[in-house]
Tab-separated table of C-alpha atoms in Angstrom:
chain	number	residue	atom	x	y	z
A	1	MET	CA	-70.228	-59.327	61.152
A	2	HIS	CA	-73.709	-60.662	60.341
A	3	ARG	CA	-75.120	-58.406	63.069
A	4	PHE	CA	-73.317	-55.392	61.629
A	5	PHE	CA	-75.034	-55.715	58.243
A	6	GLU	CA	-78.373	-56.393	59.917
A	7	GLN	CA	-78.067	-53.137	61.883
A	8	LEU	CA	-76.819	-51.274	58.840
A	9	ARG	CA	-79.907	-52.444	56.943
A	10	ILE	CA	-82.166	-51.012	59.672
A	11	LEU	CA	-80.303	-47.691	59.486
A	12	GLU	CA	-80.724	-47.659	55.706
A	13	GLU	CA	-84.451	-48.379	56.016
A	14	ARG	CA	-84.758	-45.337	58.284
A	15	LEU	CA	-82.929	-43.198	55.719
A	16	VAL	CA	-85.338	-44.382	53.006
A	17	GLU	CA	-88.275	-43.555	55.283
A	18	MET	CA	-86.874	-40.093	55.965
A	19	GLY	CA	-86.214	-39.554	52.263
A	20	GLY	CA	-89.805	-40.530	51.409
A	21	THR	CA	-91.131	-38.205	54.109
A	22	VAL	CA	-89.215	-35.122	52.974
A	23	ARG	CA	-89.990	-35.906	49.331
A	24	LEU	CA	-93.699	-35.866	50.182
A	25	SER	CA	-93.207	-32.600	52.085
A	26	ILE	CA	-91.673	-30.971	49.013
A	27	GLN	CA	-94.624	-32.166	46.930
A	28	LYS	CA	-97.204	-30.906	49.420
A	29	SER	CA	-95.539	-27.504	49.878
A	30	ILE	CA	-95.745	-26.969	46.105
A	31	ARG	CA	-99.328	-28.257	45.941
A	32	CYS	CA	-100.235	-25.634	48.551
A	33	LEU	CA	-98.901	-22.983	46.161
A	34	VAL	CA	-100.296	-24.358	42.910
A	35	GLU	CA	-103.696	-25.547	44.161
A	36	ARG	CA	-103.965	-22.564	46.547
A	37	ASN	CA	-104.855	-24.915	49.386
A	38	GLU	CA	-103.541	-24.157	52.895
A	39	ASP	CA	-104.097	-27.713	54.175
A	40	PHE	CA	-101.047	-29.015	52.332
A	41	ALA	CA	-98.790	-26.416	53.974
A	42	HIS	CA	-100.076	-27.251	57.453
A	43	GLN	CA	-99.396	-30.951	56.803
A	44	VAL	CA	-95.801	-30.102	55.886
A	45	ILE	CA	-95.306	-28.017	59.024
A	46	GLN	CA	-96.665	-30.870	61.159
A	47	THR	CA	-94.157	-33.288	59.637
A	48	GLU	CA	-91.141	-31.316	60.882
A	49	ASN	CA	-91.208	-33.017	64.263
A	50	LEU	CA	-91.221	-36.505	62.716
A	51	VAL	CA	-88.233	-35.626	60.532
A	52	ASN	CA	-86.299	-34.336	63.554
A	53	GLN	CA	-87.064	-37.552	65.448
A	54	LEU	CA	-85.914	-39.686	62.520
A	55	GLU	CA	-82.661	-37.686	62.398
A	56	ILE	CA	-81.953	-38.415	66.073
A	57	GLN	CA	-82.848	-42.120	65.640
A	58	ILE	CA	-80.489	-42.469	62.682
A	59	ASP	CA	-77.650	-40.724	64.544
A	60	ASP	CA	-78.201	-43.090	67.496
A	61	LEU	CA	-78.212	-46.152	65.211
A	62	ALA	CA	-74.906	-44.988	63.711
A	63	VAL	CA	-73.292	-44.557	67.128
A	64	THR	CA	-74.491	-48.035	68.161
A	65	LEU	CA	-73.146	-49.529	64.913
A	66	ILE	CA	-69.707	-48.071	65.614
A	67	VAL	CA	-69.511	-48.814	69.333
A	68	LEU	CA	-70.816	-52.412	69.239
A	69	ASN	CA	-69.115	-53.647	66.076
A	70	GLN	CA	-65.720	-51.910	65.947
A	71	PRO	CA	-66.020	-51.697	62.176
A	72	VAL	CA	-63.085	-51.493	59.750
A	73	ALA	CA	-62.259	-48.228	57.960
A	74	THR	CA	-64.420	-48.949	54.884
A	75	ASP	CA	-67.490	-49.577	57.026
A	76	VAL	CA	-66.781	-46.517	59.178
A	77	ARG	CA	-66.749	-44.453	55.978
A	78	LEU	CA	-70.071	-45.978	54.981
A	79	ILE	CA	-71.600	-45.040	58.343
A	80	ILE	CA	-70.184	-41.518	58.112
A	81	ALA	CA	-71.764	-41.175	54.646
A	82	ALA	CA	-75.102	-42.276	56.138
A	83	LEU	CA	-74.738	-39.613	58.843
A	84	LYS	CA	-74.042	-36.915	56.269
A	85	ILE	CA	-77.073	-38.024	54.244
A	86	ASN	CA	-79.098	-37.852	57.456
A	87	THR	CA	-78.097	-34.216	58.007
A	88	ASP	CA	-78.837	-33.326	54.368
A	89	LEU	CA	-82.316	-34.880	54.626
A	90	GLU	CA	-83.119	-33.091	57.866
A	91	ARG	CA	-82.189	-29.747	56.295
A	92	THR	CA	-84.221	-30.660	53.217
A	93	GLY	CA	-87.191	-31.082	55.540
A	94	ASP	CA	-86.550	-27.592	56.973
A	95	LEU	CA	-86.475	-26.139	53.455
A	96	ALA	CA	-89.802	-27.802	52.606
A	97	VAL	CA	-91.247	-26.072	55.687
A	98	ASN	CA	-89.800	-22.754	54.425
A	99	ILE	CA	-91.544	-23.327	51.080
A	100	ALA	CA	-94.825	-24.187	52.802
A	101	GLN	CA	-94.695	-21.008	54.909
A	102	ARG	CA	-93.888	-18.840	51.914
A	103	ALA	CA	-96.643	-20.520	49.880
A	104	LEU	CA	-99.149	-19.771	52.659
A	105	ALA	CA	-98.288	-16.058	52.344
A	106	LEU	CA	-98.266	-16.034	48.533
A	107	ILE	CA	-101.695	-17.611	48.072
A	108	GLN	CA	-103.238	-14.687	49.976
A	109	GLU	CA	-102.523	-12.552	46.895
A	110	PRO	CA	-103.594	-12.816	43.258
A	111	PRO	CA	-101.437	-15.329	41.379
A	112	LEU	CA	-98.452	-14.079	39.430
A	113	GLU	CA	-98.258	-15.864	36.081
A	114	PRO	CA	-96.263	-17.601	34.854
A	115	ASP	CA	-95.495	-19.887	37.759
A	116	VAL	CA	-95.888	-22.877	35.453
A	117	PRO	CA	-92.185	-23.935	35.687
A	118	ILE	CA	-92.315	-24.319	39.484
A	119	PRO	CA	-94.075	-27.744	39.539
A	120	ARG	CA	-91.627	-28.887	36.864
A	121	ILE	CA	-88.604	-27.776	38.932
A	122	ALA	CA	-90.161	-29.302	42.058
A	123	GLY	CA	-90.740	-32.610	40.246
A	124	ARG	CA	-87.085	-32.793	39.175
A	125	VAL	CA	-85.940	-31.906	42.694
A	126	GLN	CA	-88.116	-34.642	44.232
A	127	GLU	CA	-86.621	-37.176	41.833
A	128	MET	CA	-83.128	-36.017	42.793
A	129	VAL	CA	-83.834	-36.596	46.492
A	130	GLU	CA	-85.279	-40.056	45.815
A	131	ASN	CA	-82.522	-41.105	43.409
A	132	SER	CA	-79.687	-39.861	45.617
A	133	ILE	CA	-80.874	-42.084	48.486
A	134	SER	CA	-81.473	-44.993	46.138
A	135	ALA	CA	-77.909	-44.509	44.817
A	136	PHE	CA	-76.645	-44.840	48.396
A	137	ILE	CA	-78.699	-47.937	49.219
A	138	GLN	CA	-77.637	-49.623	45.944
A	139	ARG	CA	-74.039	-48.265	46.200
A	140	ASP	CA	-74.600	-47.195	42.598
A	141	PRO	CA	-72.259	-44.400	41.409
A	142	ASP	CA	-73.983	-44.246	37.995
A	143	GLU	CA	-77.297	-43.337	39.585
A	144	ALA	CA	-75.433	-40.768	41.723
A	145	ARG	CA	-73.956	-39.215	38.574
A	146	ARG	CA	-77.427	-38.896	37.056
A	147	VAL	CA	-78.389	-36.841	40.132
A	148	LEU	CA	-75.504	-34.461	39.370
A	149	LEU	CA	-76.764	-34.080	35.780
A	150	ALA	CA	-80.305	-33.380	37.015
A	151	ASP	CA	-78.871	-30.607	39.224
A	152	ASP	CA	-77.524	-28.871	36.125
A	153	GLU	CA	-81.016	-28.979	34.621
A	154	VAL	CA	-82.562	-27.532	37.791
A	155	ASP	CA	-80.000	-24.706	37.655
A	156	ARG	CA	-80.954	-23.958	34.049
A	157	LEU	CA	-84.690	-23.935	34.818
A	158	ARG	CA	-84.111	-21.691	37.811
A	159	THR	CA	-81.937	-19.215	35.876
A	160	SER	CA	-84.566	-18.901	33.174
A	161	LEU	CA	-87.394	-18.401	35.686
A	162	TYR	CA	-85.349	-15.785	37.606
A	163	GLU	CA	-84.800	-13.872	34.382
A	164	ASP	CA	-88.578	-13.860	33.692
A	165	LEU	CA	-89.304	-12.669	37.212
A	166	ALA	CA	-86.616	-9.946	37.145
A	167	ARG	CA	-88.105	-8.588	33.901
A	168	ARG	CA	-91.561	-8.603	35.483
A	169	MET	CA	-90.234	-6.582	38.418
A	170	GLU	CA	-88.468	-4.079	36.157
A	171	GLY	CA	-91.674	-3.496	34.204
A	172	ASP	CA	-94.184	-3.467	37.056
A	173	GLY	CA	-93.464	-2.254	40.594
A	174	HIS	CA	-96.689	-3.883	41.812
A	175	ALA	CA	-95.303	-7.310	40.893
A	176	VAL	CA	-92.127	-6.922	43.035
A	177	ARG	CA	-93.349	-8.504	46.295
A	178	ARG	CA	-95.003	-11.500	44.668
A	179	ALA	CA	-92.047	-12.059	42.336
A	180	LEU	CA	-89.672	-11.962	45.331
A	181	GLY	CA	-91.867	-14.503	47.133
A	182	THR	CA	-91.821	-16.774	44.091
A	183	MET	CA	-88.019	-16.427	43.869
A	184	THR	CA	-87.743	-17.470	47.516
A	185	ILE	CA	-89.672	-20.667	46.800
A	186	VAL	CA	-87.536	-21.470	43.764
A	187	ARG	CA	-84.376	-20.747	45.751
A	188	ASN	CA	-85.469	-23.201	48.454
A	189	LEU	CA	-86.049	-25.840	45.759
A	190	GLU	CA	-82.568	-25.109	44.435
A	191	ARG	CA	-81.081	-25.562	47.909
A	192	ILE	CA	-82.860	-28.923	48.212
A	193	ALA	CA	-81.319	-29.894	44.864
A	194	ASP	CA	-77.930	-28.913	46.338
A	195	HIS	CA	-78.524	-31.257	49.290
A	196	ALA	CA	-79.382	-34.113	46.895
A	197	THR	CA	-76.193	-33.270	44.999
A	198	ASN	CA	-74.186	-33.441	48.237
A	199	ILE	CA	-75.680	-36.878	48.922
A	200	ALA	CA	-74.820	-38.055	45.392
A	201	GLU	CA	-71.226	-36.801	45.770
A	202	ASP	CA	-70.901	-38.655	49.092
A	203	VAL	CA	-72.148	-41.828	47.365
A	204	ILE	CA	-69.570	-41.524	44.566
A	205	PHE	CA	-66.825	-40.922	47.143
A	206	VAL	CA	-67.761	-43.800	49.434
A	207	VAL	CA	-68.339	-46.332	46.622
A	208	ARG	CA	-64.940	-45.462	45.153
A	209	GLY	CA	-63.423	-46.164	48.597
A	210	ILE	CA	-65.182	-49.550	48.813
A	211	ASP	CA	-63.942	-50.485	45.309
A	212	VAL	CA	-60.350	-49.550	46.163
A	213	GLN	CA	-60.597	-51.629	49.343
A	214	ARG	CA	-62.025	-54.665	47.510
A	215	ARG	CA	-59.229	-54.524	44.943
A	216	LYS	CA	-56.674	-54.493	47.777
A	217	GLU	CA	-58.357	-57.475	49.444
A	218	SER	CA	-58.550	-59.507	46.205
A	219	ARG	CA	-54.800	-59.218	45.587
B	1	MET	CA	-56.558	-43.270	75.800
B	2	HIS	CA	-53.727	-40.736	75.874
B	3	ARG	CA	-53.249	-41.272	72.134
B	4	PHE	CA	-56.974	-40.761	71.509
B	5	PHE	CA	-56.968	-37.265	73.036
B	6	GLU	CA	-53.717	-36.424	71.261
B	7	GLN	CA	-55.311	-37.327	67.901
B	8	LEU	CA	-58.530	-35.543	68.829
B	9	ARG	CA	-56.502	-32.395	69.572
B	10	ILE	CA	-54.942	-32.551	66.092
B	11	LEU	CA	-58.410	-32.905	64.531
B	12	GLU	CA	-59.626	-29.902	66.542
B	13	GLU	CA	-56.624	-27.843	65.430
B	14	ARG	CA	-57.536	-28.572	61.810
B	15	LEU	CA	-61.139	-27.477	62.469
B	16	VAL	CA	-59.852	-24.205	63.960
B	17	GLU	CA	-57.606	-23.718	60.920
B	18	MET	CA	-60.544	-24.357	58.578
B	19	GLY	CA	-62.756	-22.004	60.597
B	20	GLY	CA	-60.116	-19.254	60.398
B	21	THR	CA	-59.761	-19.795	56.651
B	22	VAL	CA	-63.469	-19.547	55.845
B	23	ARG	CA	-63.850	-16.587	58.219
B	24	LEU	CA	-61.157	-14.745	56.256
B	25	SER	CA	-62.899	-15.716	53.003
B	26	ILE	CA	-66.152	-14.152	54.217
B	27	GLN	CA	-64.272	-10.982	55.153
B	28	LYS	CA	-62.468	-10.779	51.795
B	29	SER	CA	-65.619	-11.445	49.756
B	30	ILE	CA	-67.288	-8.470	51.467
B	31	ARG	CA	-64.168	-6.279	51.100
B	32	CYS	CA	-64.348	-6.980	47.349
B	33	LEU	CA	-67.868	-5.547	47.356
B	34	VAL	CA	-67.312	-2.592	49.684
B	35	GLU	CA	-63.844	-1.519	48.498
B	36	ARG	CA	-64.740	-2.395	44.878
B	37	ASN	CA	-61.496	-4.366	44.556
B	38	GLU	CA	-61.494	-7.583	42.490
B	39	ASP	CA	-58.285	-8.932	44.083
B	40	PHE	CA	-60.112	-9.906	47.262
B	41	ALA	CA	-62.653	-12.003	45.331
B	42	HIS	CA	-59.924	-13.822	43.415
B	43	GLN	CA	-58.176	-14.643	46.710
B	44	VAL	CA	-61.415	-16.167	48.025
B	45	ILE	CA	-61.902	-18.269	44.884
B	46	GLN	CA	-58.302	-19.545	45.172
B	47	THR	CA	-58.921	-20.643	48.762
B	48	GLU	CA	-61.681	-23.096	47.798
B	49	ASN	CA	-59.202	-25.858	47.022
B	50	LEU	CA	-57.489	-25.519	50.415
B	51	VAL	CA	-60.848	-25.730	52.212
B	52	ASN	CA	-61.775	-28.888	50.284
B	53	GLN	CA	-58.431	-30.473	51.194
B	54	LEU	CA	-58.899	-29.600	54.868
B	55	GLU	CA	-62.351	-31.221	54.768
B	56	ILE	CA	-60.907	-34.498	53.437
B	57	GLN	CA	-58.058	-34.398	55.991
B	58	ILE	CA	-60.477	-33.917	58.872
B	59	ASP	CA	-62.744	-36.746	57.646
B	60	ASP	CA	-59.683	-39.020	57.430
B	61	LEU	CA	-58.547	-38.064	60.926
B	62	ALA	CA	-62.026	-38.910	62.240
B	63	VAL	CA	-62.020	-42.349	60.580
B	64	THR	CA	-58.549	-43.060	62.021
B	65	LEU	CA	-59.696	-41.951	65.483
B	66	ILE	CA	-62.600	-44.400	65.375
B	67	VAL	CA	-60.792	-47.374	63.833
B	68	LEU	CA	-57.615	-47.238	65.978
B	69	ASN	CA	-59.135	-46.347	69.344
B	70	GLN	CA	-62.506	-48.122	69.499
B	71	PRO	CA	-63.936	-45.155	71.390
B	72	VAL	CA	-66.889	-45.310	73.796
B	73	ALA	CA	-70.273	-43.836	72.783
B	74	THR	CA	-69.593	-40.362	74.246
B	75	ASP	CA	-66.371	-40.019	72.268
B	76	VAL	CA	-68.010	-41.346	69.108
B	77	ARG	CA	-70.625	-38.610	69.479
B	78	LEU	CA	-67.859	-36.035	69.870
B	79	ILE	CA	-66.194	-37.249	66.664
B	80	ILE	CA	-69.528	-37.219	64.813
B	81	ALA	CA	-70.076	-33.620	65.963
B	82	ALA	CA	-66.609	-32.737	64.610
B	83	LEU	CA	-67.565	-34.318	61.265
B	84	LYS	CA	-70.786	-32.323	61.083
B	85	ILE	CA	-68.894	-29.118	61.887
B	86	ASN	CA	-66.446	-30.051	59.132
B	87	THR	CA	-69.281	-30.297	56.595
B	88	ASP	CA	-70.792	-26.993	57.762
B	89	LEU	CA	-67.434	-25.229	57.394
B	90	GLU	CA	-66.849	-26.628	53.918
B	91	ARG	CA	-70.253	-25.363	52.791
B	92	THR	CA	-69.540	-22.016	54.443
B	93	GLY	CA	-66.441	-21.820	52.247
B	94	ASP	CA	-68.603	-22.492	49.168
B	95	LEU	CA	-70.977	-19.695	50.193
B	96	ALA	CA	-68.063	-17.250	50.595
B	97	VAL	CA	-67.086	-18.138	47.010
B	98	ASN	CA	-70.688	-17.435	45.920
B	99	ILE	CA	-70.487	-14.005	47.589
B	100	ALA	CA	-67.131	-13.261	45.945
B	101	GLN	CA	-68.507	-14.150	42.501
B	102	ARG	CA	-71.616	-12.053	42.989
B	103	ALA	CA	-69.510	-9.145	44.312
B	104	LEU	CA	-67.321	-9.321	41.182
B	105	ALA	CA	-70.449	-8.843	39.034
B	106	LEU	CA	-71.955	-6.109	41.247
B	107	ILE	CA	-68.879	-3.868	41.296
B	108	GLN	CA	-69.069	-3.566	37.509
B	109	GLU	CA	-72.139	-1.346	38.043
B	110	PRO	CA	-72.669	1.918	39.928
B	111	PRO	CA	-73.125	1.270	43.677
B	112	LEU	CA	-76.633	0.975	45.076
B	113	GLU	CA	-76.887	2.828	48.388
B	114	PRO	CA	-77.501	1.977	51.120
B	115	ASP	CA	-75.342	-1.094	51.359
B	116	VAL	CA	-74.002	0.154	54.673
B	117	PRO	CA	-75.606	-2.682	56.727
B	118	ILE	CA	-73.807	-5.406	54.734
B	119	PRO	CA	-70.400	-5.038	56.469
B	120	ARG	CA	-72.251	-4.992	59.783
B	121	ILE	CA	-74.131	-8.220	58.974
B	122	ALA	CA	-70.913	-9.782	57.639
B	123	GLY	CA	-69.069	-8.850	60.836
B	124	ARG	CA	-71.703	-10.528	62.998
B	125	VAL	CA	-71.676	-13.609	60.766
B	126	GLN	CA	-67.868	-13.896	60.992
B	127	GLU	CA	-68.082	-13.725	64.776
B	128	MET	CA	-70.735	-16.459	64.744
B	129	VAL	CA	-68.472	-18.784	62.743
B	130	GLU	CA	-65.520	-18.121	65.055
B	131	ASN	CA	-67.537	-18.439	68.272
B	132	SER	CA	-69.326	-21.631	67.209
B	133	ILE	CA	-65.984	-23.399	66.671
B	134	SER	CA	-64.603	-21.964	69.883
B	135	ALA	CA	-67.722	-23.264	71.695
B	136	PHE	CA	-66.943	-26.740	70.335
B	137	ILE	CA	-63.252	-26.671	71.285
B	138	GLN	CA	-64.089	-25.406	74.811
B	139	ARG	CA	-67.204	-27.663	75.087
B	140	ASP	CA	-68.946	-24.439	76.175
B	141	PRO	CA	-72.759	-24.514	75.750
B	142	ASP	CA	-73.055	-20.892	76.965
B	143	GLU	CA	-70.900	-19.651	74.110
B	144	ALA	CA	-72.972	-21.835	71.763
B	145	ARG	CA	-76.170	-20.203	73.034
B	146	ARG	CA	-74.723	-16.745	72.338
B	147	VAL	CA	-74.274	-17.870	68.713
B	148	LEU	CA	-78.005	-18.681	68.565
B	149	LEU	CA	-78.818	-15.189	69.889
B	150	ALA	CA	-76.527	-13.589	67.292
B	151	ASP	CA	-78.425	-15.496	64.582
B	152	ASP	CA	-81.636	-13.762	65.661
B	153	GLU	CA	-79.888	-10.412	65.275
B	154	VAL	CA	-78.632	-11.335	61.788
B	155	ASP	CA	-82.196	-12.297	60.824
B	156	ARG	CA	-83.471	-8.903	62.017
B	157	LEU	CA	-80.779	-6.980	60.130
B	158	ARG	CA	-81.487	-9.012	56.997
B	159	THR	CA	-85.262	-8.509	57.184
B	160	SER	CA	-84.808	-4.754	57.517
B	161	LEU	CA	-82.338	-4.591	54.603
B	162	TYR	CA	-84.644	-6.731	52.416
B	163	GLU	CA	-87.508	-4.338	53.125
B	164	ASP	CA	-85.334	-1.359	52.052
B	165	LEU	CA	-84.304	-3.151	48.872
B	166	ALA	CA	-87.859	-4.255	47.997
B	167	ARG	CA	-89.035	-0.637	48.333
B	168	ARG	CA	-86.190	0.512	46.094
B	169	MET	CA	-87.260	-2.021	43.459
B	170	GLU	CA	-90.910	-0.995	43.662
B	171	GLY	CA	-89.961	2.639	43.142
B	172	ASP	CA	-87.274	2.269	40.486
B	173	GLY	CA	-87.180	-0.484	37.848
B	174	HIS	CA	-83.551	0.409	37.075
B	175	ALA	CA	-82.548	-0.632	40.596
B	176	VAL	CA	-84.039	-4.168	40.296
B	177	ARG	CA	-80.944	-6.060	39.062
B	178	ARG	CA	-78.544	-4.458	41.518
B	179	ALA	CA	-80.968	-4.870	44.408
B	180	LEU	CA	-81.414	-8.565	43.521
B	181	GLY	CA	-77.615	-8.988	43.442
B	182	THR	CA	-77.333	-7.346	46.860
B	183	MET	CA	-80.105	-9.609	48.205
B	184	THR	CA	-78.178	-12.637	46.937
B	185	ILE	CA	-75.092	-11.577	48.903
B	186	VAL	CA	-77.127	-10.984	52.072
B	187	ARG	CA	-78.868	-14.334	51.616
B	188	ASN	CA	-75.504	-16.101	51.379
B	189	LEU	CA	-74.426	-14.380	54.602
B	190	GLU	CA	-77.655	-15.565	56.207
B	191	ARG	CA	-76.977	-19.145	55.076
B	192	ILE	CA	-73.487	-18.935	56.628
B	193	ALA	CA	-75.139	-17.773	59.853
B	194	ASP	CA	-77.396	-20.847	59.609
B	195	HIS	CA	-74.340	-23.098	59.360
B	196	ALA	CA	-72.823	-21.453	62.456
B	197	THR	CA	-76.177	-22.007	64.180
B	198	ASN	CA	-76.104	-25.691	63.210
B	199	ILE	CA	-72.601	-25.978	64.705
B	200	ALA	CA	-73.746	-24.274	67.917
B	201	GLU	CA	-76.735	-26.641	68.185
B	202	ASP	CA	-74.444	-29.657	67.719
B	203	VAL	CA	-72.210	-28.302	70.512
B	204	ILE	CA	-75.151	-27.923	72.910
B	205	PHE	CA	-76.311	-31.459	72.055
B	206	VAL	CA	-72.929	-33.132	72.429
B	207	VAL	CA	-71.968	-31.284	75.647
B	208	ARG	CA	-75.293	-32.291	77.204
B	209	GLY	CA	-74.475	-35.920	76.294
B	210	ILE	CA	-71.030	-35.657	77.914
B	211	ASP	CA	-72.558	-34.171	81.083
B	212	VAL	CA	-75.165	-36.952	81.328
B	213	GLN	CA	-72.414	-39.543	80.880
B	214	ARG	CA	-70.176	-37.952	83.557
B	215	ARG	CA	-73.053	-37.926	86.036
B	216	LYS	CA	-73.621	-41.644	85.367
B	217	GLU	CA	-69.922	-42.400	85.879
B	218	SER	CA	-69.707	-40.392	89.124
B	219	ARG	CA	-72.541	-42.329	90.732
């Protein structure tokens, strides 16, 4: 049983590492756009391989945990949650690459103001990714619920920015391509926020299961 | 061991049921748009609950499979693949609901031609969902690879339709909102195609693992 928790801790450390990596990728993809600096985008694209390797490592650790320890149902659910988080983080990494590629194209053209809200949305989304993983490591449903609230804020910011961009397009045909490119970046940020939300929902679900189990055991 | 494969068969039947359900939801969400009939969209929205219940059932079946049978690594990987497919199908169901909601809004306005390619893209995407699950049930990497090829075709169709819509927006400010709504529907179809692609990639990965294992055992 001691060995099980030791191995679980290693798996969790890998998840934290992966979370930190994709969080940095989000940040760099947006810096490429805002600072109009291609280097950041290339760094993001180079990270994709590392993220894919981490995903495979984490999947392997989970299989080993199950096969060697024959865990009880509660622990199997915990491992399954870790696997789902793993998939969400890998796809988050892909979305950061999408943003980086789109940013590379956009900075070839004159900037389309206002793109001020984008760093703000990106900052909230990065926090959501970080906090959703932290909620899992701490088994903290309250932190997970704060991630769900942050998602509502991201949705509001996105809706308002979309409305601005749609009006720009209606008034100026020359702005259409750049506004569509900006929308694509915002949409990718929104999808990352959805992945963080999925992680937070998994945390709430799995912690509830652990609590139910503990109550049964303490009877 | 007999019981393990019996339980695995039940889990696979549920995945097929879920796949059929979300495939029908995709079809109905597009019929709402094309036939300008709200009933189809409401049917899709009502199905969301059933899809969520199927997801929980399949997760539970997977936990039971692991806890009661203490499966070997190859079988654990098979169960993990089933769980990932489960998540992809649940999110596909959510995306069909997104399409239905957007279609409900779009049919309140005069149609924006050409939306002819949308049923064609939707048809390909439905096939991808069906074939990716079939590839898993049959452990057939060739069928999985055909899903990956179909995804390339969906990407081409989408790129061409986006180009048409962007030109429409550049030329006519009054078309912007409807063109954006149409893009949203196509983008949701593309995301469903991505989920089918994820399933197909999982199938290729897990079947390769089974083959490697069988070669080891036959030595």
